[in-house]
Short mmCIF file of C-alpha atoms in Angstrom, two decimals:
data_model
loop_
_atom_site.label_atom_id
_atom_site.label_comp_id
_atom_site.label_asym_id
_atom_site.label_seq_id
_atom_site.Cartn_x
_atom_site.Cartn_y
_atom_site.Cartn_z
CA MET A 1347 -21.51 -54.31 3.94
CA GLU A 1348 -24.00 -52.05 5.71
CA THR A 1349 -23.96 -54.15 8.88
CA LEU A 1350 -20.17 -54.18 9.10
CA TYR A 1351 -20.00 -50.47 8.26
CA HIS A 1352 -22.43 -49.43 11.02
CA GLN A 1353 -20.72 -51.75 13.48
CA THR A 1354 -17.32 -50.20 12.75
CA ASN A 1355 -18.73 -46.68 12.92
CA LYS A 1356 -20.28 -47.45 16.32
CA GLN A 1357 -16.93 -48.72 17.62
CA ILE A 1358 -15.24 -45.52 16.47
CA GLN A 1359 -17.80 -43.46 18.37
CA GLU A 1360 -17.19 -45.54 21.50
CA VAL A 1361 -13.47 -44.96 21.24
CA GLN A 1362 -14.09 -41.22 20.85
CA SER A 1363 -16.16 -41.27 24.03
CA LEU A 1364 -13.46 -43.14 25.96
CA MET A 1365 -10.77 -40.73 24.74
CA GLY A 1366 -12.49 -37.99 26.72
CA ASN A 1367 -11.78 -39.92 29.94
CA LEU A 1368 -7.99 -39.94 29.50
CA GLU A 1369 -7.44 -36.56 31.10
CA LYS A 1370 -9.69 -37.43 34.05
CA THR A 1371 -8.21 -40.85 34.82
CA ASP A 1372 -5.73 -41.15 37.70
CA ARG A 1373 -2.11 -42.08 37.09
CA GLN A 1374 -2.50 -45.62 38.43
CA SER A 1375 -5.29 -46.48 35.98
CA VAL A 1376 -4.52 -44.38 32.92
CA HIS A 1377 -2.25 -46.99 31.34
CA LEU A 1378 -5.07 -49.55 31.57
CA LEU A 1379 -7.38 -47.21 29.68
CA GLU A 1380 -4.64 -46.57 27.10
CA ASN A 1381 -4.24 -50.32 26.54
CA GLU A 1382 -7.98 -50.74 26.10
CA LEU A 1383 -8.15 -47.89 23.59
CA GLN A 1384 -5.21 -49.27 21.65
CA ALA A 1385 -6.83 -52.72 21.48
CA ARG A 1386 -10.10 -51.22 20.24
CA ILE A 1387 -8.29 -49.16 17.60
CA ASP A 1388 -6.43 -52.24 16.36
CA GLN A 1389 -9.72 -54.12 16.13
CA ILE A 1390 -11.25 -51.28 14.11
CA PHE A 1391 -8.33 -51.36 11.68
CA ASN A 1392 -8.89 -55.09 11.19
CA GLN A 1393 -12.52 -54.47 10.40
CA LEU A 1394 -11.60 -51.70 7.99
CA GLU A 1395 -9.49 -54.15 6.02
CA ARG A 1396 -12.53 -56.39 5.72
CA LEU A 1397 -14.63 -53.40 4.71
CA GLU A 1398 -12.20 -52.48 1.95
CA ILE A 1399 -12.47 -55.99 0.54
CA VAL A 1400 -16.27 -55.89 0.71
CA ALA A 1401 -16.38 -52.40 -0.85
CA SER A 1402 -14.26 -53.55 -3.77
CA LYS A 1403 -16.87 -56.24 -4.50
CA GLU A 1404 -19.80 -53.80 -4.59
CA PRO A 1405 -21.59 -53.19 -7.91
CA PRO A 1406 -19.82 -50.61 -10.11
CA ASN A 1407 -22.51 -47.97 -9.53
CA ARG A 1408 -22.02 -48.17 -5.73
CA ARG A 1409 -18.35 -49.10 -5.49
CA GLN A 1410 -16.96 -45.57 -5.52
CA ASN A 1411 -19.34 -44.37 -2.83
CA ALA A 1412 -18.58 -47.44 -0.69
CA LYS A 1413 -14.83 -46.77 -0.91
CA LEU A 1414 -15.36 -43.14 0.09
CA ARG A 1415 -17.31 -44.21 3.18
CA VAL A 1416 -14.57 -46.66 4.16
CA ASP A 1417 -11.91 -43.99 3.63
CA GLN A 1418 -13.80 -41.65 5.93
CA LEU A 1419 -13.89 -44.28 8.66
CA LYS A 1420 -10.18 -44.92 8.15
CA TYR A 1421 -9.45 -41.21 8.49
CA ASP A 1422 -11.46 -41.03 11.73
CA VAL A 1423 -9.69 -43.97 13.34
CA GLN A 1424 -6.25 -42.71 12.24
CA HIS A 1425 -7.06 -39.40 13.90
CA LEU A 1426 -7.99 -41.26 17.10
CA ARG A 1427 -4.74 -43.23 17.04
CA SER A 1428 -2.71 -40.05 16.59
CA ALA A 1429 -4.55 -38.41 19.49
CA LEU A 1430 -3.83 -41.40 21.73
CA GLN A 1431 -0.13 -41.37 20.79
CA ASN A 1432 0.11 -37.62 21.48
CA PHE A 1433 -1.47 -38.09 24.89
CA GLN A 1434 0.97 -40.90 25.71
CA HIS A 1435 3.96 -38.79 24.66
CA ARG A 1436 2.79 -35.91 26.84
CA ARG A 1437 2.27 -38.26 29.78
CA TYR A 1438 5.72 -39.82 29.38
CA ALA A 1439 7.36 -36.39 29.23
CA LYS A 1440 5.45 -35.18 32.29
CA GLU A 1441 6.39 -38.28 34.29
CA ALA A 1442 10.04 -37.88 33.30
CA GLN A 1443 10.01 -34.27 34.49
CA GLU A 1444 8.43 -35.29 37.78
CA ARG A 1445 11.07 -37.99 38.30
CA GLU A 1446 13.86 -35.51 37.64
CA ARG A 1447 12.28 -33.03 40.05
CA GLU A 1448 11.97 -35.68 42.75
CA GLU A 1449 15.60 -36.73 42.25
CA LEU A 1450 16.71 -33.12 42.59
CA MET A 1451 14.65 -32.57 45.72
CA SER A 1452 15.89 -35.82 47.26
CA ARG A 1453 19.54 -34.82 47.03
CA THR A 1454 20.96 -34.43 50.55
CA PHE A 1455 22.83 -31.42 51.75
CA THR A 1456 26.52 -31.95 52.57
CA THR A 1457 28.22 -30.03 55.38
CA ASN A 1458 31.83 -28.86 55.11
CA ASP A 1459 32.96 -26.98 58.23
CA ALA A 1460 30.50 -24.12 58.60
CA ASP A 1461 29.47 -24.09 54.95
CA THR A 1462 26.49 -25.94 53.56
CA SER A 1463 26.52 -26.84 49.88
CA ILE A 1464 24.32 -28.75 47.45
CA PRO A 1465 25.49 -30.37 44.20
CA ILE A 1466 24.92 -28.09 41.22
CA ASP A 1467 23.58 -29.30 37.92
CA GLU A 1468 26.68 -28.88 35.77
CA THR A 1469 24.75 -29.17 32.52
CA LEU A 1470 22.40 -26.35 33.50
CA GLN A 1471 25.32 -24.16 34.56
CA PHE A 1472 27.17 -24.84 31.30
CA ASN A 1473 24.08 -24.03 29.21
CA SER A 1474 23.59 -20.79 31.13
CA SER A 1475 27.21 -19.75 30.60
CA LEU A 1476 27.03 -20.64 26.92
CA HIS A 1477 23.86 -18.59 26.53
CA ASN A 1478 25.49 -15.58 28.20
CA ALA A 1479 28.53 -15.92 25.94
CA HIS A 1480 26.35 -16.02 22.84
CA ARG A 1481 24.45 -12.98 24.01
CA GLY A 1482 27.73 -11.12 24.61
CA MET A 1483 28.95 -12.01 21.12
CA ASP A 1484 25.68 -10.78 19.65
CA ASP A 1485 26.09 -7.46 21.49
CA LEU A 1486 29.67 -7.08 20.21
CA ILE A 1487 28.63 -7.86 16.66
CA GLY A 1488 25.78 -5.37 16.91
CA SER A 1489 28.12 -2.65 18.23
CA GLY A 1490 30.65 -3.37 15.47
CA SER A 1491 27.94 -3.16 12.84
CA SER A 1492 26.76 0.18 14.23
CA ILE A 1493 30.30 1.58 14.14
CA LEU A 1494 30.84 0.40 10.56
CA ASN A 1495 27.54 1.92 9.50
CA GLY A 1496 28.52 5.20 11.15
CA LEU A 1497 31.86 5.23 9.34
CA ARG A 1498 30.14 4.51 6.03
CA ASP A 1499 27.71 7.38 6.64
CA GLN A 1500 30.56 9.76 7.48
CA ARG A 1501 32.46 8.71 4.36
CA SER A 1502 29.38 9.31 2.23
CA THR A 1503 28.87 12.71 3.84
CA LEU A 1504 32.48 13.76 3.19
CA LYS A 1505 32.28 12.59 -0.40
CA GLY A 1506 29.08 14.53 -0.87
CA THR A 1507 30.59 17.67 0.67
CA HIS A 1508 33.69 17.46 -1.56
CA LYS A 1509 31.51 16.95 -4.62
CA LYS A 1510 29.38 19.97 -3.70
CA MET A 1511 32.51 22.09 -3.32
CA LEU A 1512 33.68 21.04 -6.78
CA ASP A 1513 30.25 21.78 -8.22
CA VAL A 1514 30.21 25.23 -6.63
CA ALA A 1515 33.69 25.92 -7.94
CA ASN A 1516 32.68 24.90 -11.43
CA MET A 1517 29.59 27.09 -11.22
CA LEU A 1518 31.74 30.05 -10.19
CA GLY A 1519 34.11 29.34 -13.06
CA LEU A 1520 37.19 28.90 -10.88
CA SER A 1521 40.22 27.42 -12.62
CA ASN A 1522 42.15 24.32 -11.55
CA THR A 1523 45.00 26.53 -10.38
CA VAL A 1524 42.71 28.46 -8.05
CA MET A 1525 41.30 25.20 -6.68
CA ARG A 1526 44.80 23.87 -5.97
CA LEU A 1527 45.63 27.09 -4.16
CA ILE A 1528 42.52 26.77 -2.03
CA GLU A 1529 43.33 23.17 -1.14
CA ARG A 1530 46.95 24.09 -0.35
CA ARG A 1531 45.78 26.94 1.90
CA ALA A 1532 43.42 24.60 3.69
CA THR A 1533 46.30 22.17 4.32
CA GLN A 1534 48.52 24.95 5.59
CA ASP A 1535 45.78 26.18 7.93
CA LYS A 1536 45.41 22.65 9.32
CA PHE A 1537 49.13 22.41 10.09
CA ILE A 1538 49.07 25.86 11.68
CA ILE A 1539 46.21 24.85 13.96
CA ILE A 1540 47.93 21.61 14.96
CA GLY A 1541 51.21 23.45 15.63
CA GLY A 1542 49.40 26.02 17.74
CA MET A 1543 47.72 23.29 19.79
CA LEU A 1544 51.06 21.55 20.40
CA LEU A 1545 52.74 24.80 21.37
CA THR A 1546 49.94 25.61 23.81
CA CYS A 1547 50.23 22.16 25.39
CA ILE A 1548 54.01 22.56 25.79
CA ILE A 1549 53.60 25.99 27.40
CA LEU A 1550 50.95 24.66 29.81
CA PHE A 1551 53.19 21.69 30.71
CA LEU A 1552 56.14 23.97 31.43
CA VAL A 1553 54.01 26.33 33.52
CA ILE A 1554 52.61 23.47 35.59
CA ARG A 1555 56.01 21.81 36.03
CA TYR A 1556 58.09 24.84 37.04
CA LEU A 1557 55.51 27.17 38.56
CA GLY A 1558 53.16 24.61 40.14
#
């Protein structure tokens, strides 16, 4: 088992060393290096299967330790495979973006009379309009919430003021009749003020209309 273990461990280290060359390899050759790394990783997995079989046949006093060593190798090679897959996904995405950019730059300008126009990406325009609409709705909702909160605060303030007036009246020992008289006087004063404002407006209107 020791020979196969050290051989597999050495192969893992070689793959780790080659992984460092992925970022430095040119675009024309990077896929060749990826294929080589994938083939090496597959070979290591095959050897790990053999190692698991050998470890299971070790003497009982060494079997557990042998399985732990194989599991560590398996973890290392799985990490390498994940790193290779992540690199490939990033490369594919980057190449797709470059192709889209080249297609956009290669679009020809079309002339219509004196105007020059270029086709517009309708999807991008739609997404931008949708984003602006969502932002506008968020602003409206925020404004509505602020207004509702203000109304709630005013209602609470008025309730508190009315309660304080009742408390003061109770402290002064005023009767219910006196309280009703006070409320009636307050209502009358309100109507008097409103009537005075209307009368003033009418007088101003007449002055402006006939004397202006």
